[in-house]
XYZ file of C-alpha atoms in Angstrom:
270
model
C 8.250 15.231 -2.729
C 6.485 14.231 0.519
C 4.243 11.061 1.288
C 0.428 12.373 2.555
C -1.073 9.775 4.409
C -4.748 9.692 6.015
C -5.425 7.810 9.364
C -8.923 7.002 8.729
C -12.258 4.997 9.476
C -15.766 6.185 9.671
C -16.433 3.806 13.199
C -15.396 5.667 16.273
C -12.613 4.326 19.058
C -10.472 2.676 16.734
C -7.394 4.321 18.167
C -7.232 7.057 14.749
C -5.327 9.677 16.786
C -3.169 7.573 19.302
C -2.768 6.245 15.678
C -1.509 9.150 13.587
C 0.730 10.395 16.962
C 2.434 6.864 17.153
C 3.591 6.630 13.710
C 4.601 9.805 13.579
C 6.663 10.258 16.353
C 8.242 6.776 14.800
C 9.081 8.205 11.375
C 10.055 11.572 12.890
C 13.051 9.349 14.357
C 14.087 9.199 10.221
C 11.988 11.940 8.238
C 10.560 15.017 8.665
C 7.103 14.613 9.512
C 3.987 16.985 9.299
C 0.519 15.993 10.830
C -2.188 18.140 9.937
C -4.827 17.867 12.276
C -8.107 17.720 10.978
C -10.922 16.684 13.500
C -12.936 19.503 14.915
C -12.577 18.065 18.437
C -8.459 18.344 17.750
C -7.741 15.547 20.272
C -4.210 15.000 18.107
C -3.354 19.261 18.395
C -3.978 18.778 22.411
C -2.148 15.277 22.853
C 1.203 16.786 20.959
C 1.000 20.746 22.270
C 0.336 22.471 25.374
C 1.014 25.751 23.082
C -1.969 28.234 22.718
C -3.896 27.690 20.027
C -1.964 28.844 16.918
C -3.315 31.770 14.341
C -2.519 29.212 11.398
C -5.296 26.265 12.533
C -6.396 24.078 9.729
C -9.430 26.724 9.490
C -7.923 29.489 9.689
C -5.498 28.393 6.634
C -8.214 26.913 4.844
C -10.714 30.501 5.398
C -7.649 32.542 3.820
C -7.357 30.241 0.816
C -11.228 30.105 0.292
C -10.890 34.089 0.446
C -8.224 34.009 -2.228
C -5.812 34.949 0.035
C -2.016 33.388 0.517
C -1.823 33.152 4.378
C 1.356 32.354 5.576
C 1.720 28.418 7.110
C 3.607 28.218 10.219
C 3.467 24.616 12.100
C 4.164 24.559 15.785
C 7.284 22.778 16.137
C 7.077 19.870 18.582
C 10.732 18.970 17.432
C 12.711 19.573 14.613
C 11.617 16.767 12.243
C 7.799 17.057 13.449
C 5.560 19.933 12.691
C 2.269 20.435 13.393
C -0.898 21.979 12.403
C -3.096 21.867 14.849
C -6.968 21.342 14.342
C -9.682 23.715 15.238
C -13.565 23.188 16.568
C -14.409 26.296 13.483
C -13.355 23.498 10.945
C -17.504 21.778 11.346
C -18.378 25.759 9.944
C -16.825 24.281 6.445
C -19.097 21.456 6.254
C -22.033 23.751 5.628
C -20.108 26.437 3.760
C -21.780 26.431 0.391
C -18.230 27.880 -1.529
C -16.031 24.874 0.132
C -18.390 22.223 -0.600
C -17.700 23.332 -4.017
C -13.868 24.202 -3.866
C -12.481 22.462 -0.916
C -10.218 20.180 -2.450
C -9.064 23.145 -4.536
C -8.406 24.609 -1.162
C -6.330 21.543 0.002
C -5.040 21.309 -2.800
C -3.264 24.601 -2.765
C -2.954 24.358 0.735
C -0.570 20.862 0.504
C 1.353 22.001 -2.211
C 2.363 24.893 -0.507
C 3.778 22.612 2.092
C 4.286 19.204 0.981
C 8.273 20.086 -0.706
C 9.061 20.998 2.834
C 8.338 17.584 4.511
C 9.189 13.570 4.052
C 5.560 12.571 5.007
C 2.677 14.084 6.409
C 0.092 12.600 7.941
C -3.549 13.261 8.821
C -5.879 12.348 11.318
C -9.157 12.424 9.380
C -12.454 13.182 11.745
C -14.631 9.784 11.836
C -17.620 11.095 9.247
C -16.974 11.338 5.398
C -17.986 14.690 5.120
C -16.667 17.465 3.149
C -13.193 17.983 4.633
C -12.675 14.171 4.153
C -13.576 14.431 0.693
C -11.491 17.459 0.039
C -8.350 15.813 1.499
C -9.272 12.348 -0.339
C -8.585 14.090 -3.059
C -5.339 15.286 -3.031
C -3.702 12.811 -1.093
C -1.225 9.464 -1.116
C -2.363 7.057 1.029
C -4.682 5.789 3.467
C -4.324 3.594 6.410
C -7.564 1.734 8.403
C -7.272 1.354 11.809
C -10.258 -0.884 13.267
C -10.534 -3.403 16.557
C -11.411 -6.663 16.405
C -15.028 -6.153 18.238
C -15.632 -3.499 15.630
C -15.025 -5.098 13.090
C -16.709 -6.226 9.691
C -15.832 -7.040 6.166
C -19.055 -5.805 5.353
C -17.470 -2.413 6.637
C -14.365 -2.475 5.209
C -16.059 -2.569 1.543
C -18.379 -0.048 2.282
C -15.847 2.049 3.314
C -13.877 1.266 0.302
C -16.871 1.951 -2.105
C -17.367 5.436 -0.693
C -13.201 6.150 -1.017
C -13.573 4.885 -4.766
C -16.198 7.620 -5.125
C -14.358 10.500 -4.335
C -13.136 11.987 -7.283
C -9.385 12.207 -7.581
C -6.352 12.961 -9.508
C -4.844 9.842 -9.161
C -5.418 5.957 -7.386
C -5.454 6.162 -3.770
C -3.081 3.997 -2.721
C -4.465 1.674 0.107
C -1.741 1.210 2.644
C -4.313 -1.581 4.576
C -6.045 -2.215 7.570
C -4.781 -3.173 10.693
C -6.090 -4.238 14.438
C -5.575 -2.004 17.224
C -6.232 -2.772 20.886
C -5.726 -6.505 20.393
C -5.675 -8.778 22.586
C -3.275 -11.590 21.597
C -4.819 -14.262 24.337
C -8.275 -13.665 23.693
C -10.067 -16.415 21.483
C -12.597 -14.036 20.092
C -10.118 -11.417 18.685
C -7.815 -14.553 17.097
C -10.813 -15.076 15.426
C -12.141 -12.254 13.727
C -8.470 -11.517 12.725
C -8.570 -15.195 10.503
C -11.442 -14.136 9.277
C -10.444 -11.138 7.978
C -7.374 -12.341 7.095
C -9.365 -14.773 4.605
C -12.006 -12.797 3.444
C -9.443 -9.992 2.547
C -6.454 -11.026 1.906
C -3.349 -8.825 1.723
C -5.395 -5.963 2.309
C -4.778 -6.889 6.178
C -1.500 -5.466 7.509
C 0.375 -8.268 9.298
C 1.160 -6.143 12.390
C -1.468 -5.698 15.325
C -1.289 -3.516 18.398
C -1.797 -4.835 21.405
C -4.352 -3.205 23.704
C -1.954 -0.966 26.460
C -3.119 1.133 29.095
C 0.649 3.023 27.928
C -1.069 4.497 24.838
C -3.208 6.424 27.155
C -0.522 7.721 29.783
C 1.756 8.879 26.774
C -1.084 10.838 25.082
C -1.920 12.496 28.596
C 1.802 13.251 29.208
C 1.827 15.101 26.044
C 4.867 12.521 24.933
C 6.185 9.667 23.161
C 5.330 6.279 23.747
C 9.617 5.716 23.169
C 10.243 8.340 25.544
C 9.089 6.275 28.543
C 12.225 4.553 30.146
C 11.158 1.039 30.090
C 10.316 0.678 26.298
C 6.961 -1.686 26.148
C 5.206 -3.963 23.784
C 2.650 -1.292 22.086
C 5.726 0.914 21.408
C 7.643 -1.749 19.477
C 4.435 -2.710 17.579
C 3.544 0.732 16.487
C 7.253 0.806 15.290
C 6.782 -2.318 13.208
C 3.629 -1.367 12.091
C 5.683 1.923 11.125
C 7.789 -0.125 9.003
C 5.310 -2.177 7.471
C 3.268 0.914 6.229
C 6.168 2.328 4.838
C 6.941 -0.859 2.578
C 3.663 -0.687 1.178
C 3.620 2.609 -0.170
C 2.555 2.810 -3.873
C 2.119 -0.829 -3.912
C -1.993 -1.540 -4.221
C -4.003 1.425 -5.505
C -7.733 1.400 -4.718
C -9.099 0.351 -8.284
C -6.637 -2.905 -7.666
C -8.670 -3.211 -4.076
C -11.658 -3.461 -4.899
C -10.858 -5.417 -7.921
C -9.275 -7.891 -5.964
C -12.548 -7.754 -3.282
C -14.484 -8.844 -6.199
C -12.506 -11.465 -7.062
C -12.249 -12.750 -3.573
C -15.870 -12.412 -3.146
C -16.468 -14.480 -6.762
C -14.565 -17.535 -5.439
C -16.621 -17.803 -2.378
């Protein structure tokens, strides 16, 4: 049975899709990885497939299912052990639709477990709002993983965000894989600092791994390819493959009740 994992943070820029296409082309090296595209502007379907856009989008699969129908899910292989379902602008019709606010993670849920025996992990870039498709997927999935930069940053965030996963009503924890700092700049005085201060206000919640800020990230997603394709391997490609590693070893280990327990506890002692 397959791993689901959500890239996700309401704030904007945090890196979410360079992200989701970093770690998976990393696991893909080991397991057979599915990313389900999920934000309207489907930045991850257009960074990973020059392909025309496929009759089995995330909307399109998700309209069938609403309609009670079984539609048939065919990824776009971008290699053998990583699939793809690419995103689609339609998918911002669903927010509004009055029968998916009700039933979407019904919808996802069928919609996963039609797929999920196929795959070792898939993994989903969430769109930055917490609307309905968030919610849905919430549901019915794994893990989650918070990206976030150090000028972005904020405790004060983080919780928030937390409080508003804890609400979603699930059929099990979520388990929080952590937060870590993209774009960072390992020389600059400011980012060294918000990182301790994270790093003390939350604890073990903060992945140990940052990615350094790398013009690379941007070239690879424009070249439609890896960033361990390029022939001189570099720095952002060997931290997204630790960070690869390090999300891997914390799966199943702190579930979100244990979080936000811990949060309070942290706070209490202050």
């Amino acid at each position: 049975m397959s791993q689901t994992i959500a890239v996700y943070n309401f704030k904007g820029g945090v890196g979410k899709t360079s992200t989701t296409l970093s770690l998976a082309h990393s696991w893909s090296r080991a397991f057979k990885v599915l990313v389900v595209d999920c934000d309207p502007q489907s930045n991850l379907t257009q960074a990973l497939s020059n392909e025309a856009p496929s009759t089995a989008t995330l909307f399109t699969l998700s309209k069938k299912i609403l309609h009670n129908e079984q539609p048939r899910i065919e990824p776009i292989e971008i290699h053998p052990y990583l699939h793809l379902i690419s995103g689609d602008y339609c998918m911002t019709e669903m927010e509004s639709n009055t029968q998916f606010i009700s039933f979407g993670h019904i919808i996802f849920y069928k919609l996963l477990s039609a797929i999920r025996h196929q795959y070792d992990i898939i993994l989903l870039d969430f769109p930055t709002h917490f609307g309905v498709t968030v919610k849905s997927f919430i549901a019915n999935i794994d893990g989650i993983l918070i990206p976030a930069t150090p000028g972005s940053f904020s405790v004060s965030g983080f919780k928030k965000l937390l409080g508003y996963l804890n609400e979603v009503e699930k059929e099990k924890p979520l388990n929080i894989l952590g937060i870590f700092f993209n774009q960072y700049r390992m020389q600059t005085l400011f980012h060294q600092k918000i990182v301790r201060e994270a790093e003390q206000e939350l604890g073990n919640l903060i992945l140990d791994q940052r990615i350094r800020e790398s013009i690379r990230v941007s070239e690879a997603n424009e070249q439609r390819q890896s960033l361990y394709s390029f022939t001189e391997q570099s720095d952002v490609a060997e931290d997204f493959l630790k960070l690869s590693e390090e999300v891997i070893a914390r799966m199943n280990r702190m579930d979100l009740p244990t979080a936000l327990e811990q949060l309070e506890k942290q706070t209490v002692s202050k």
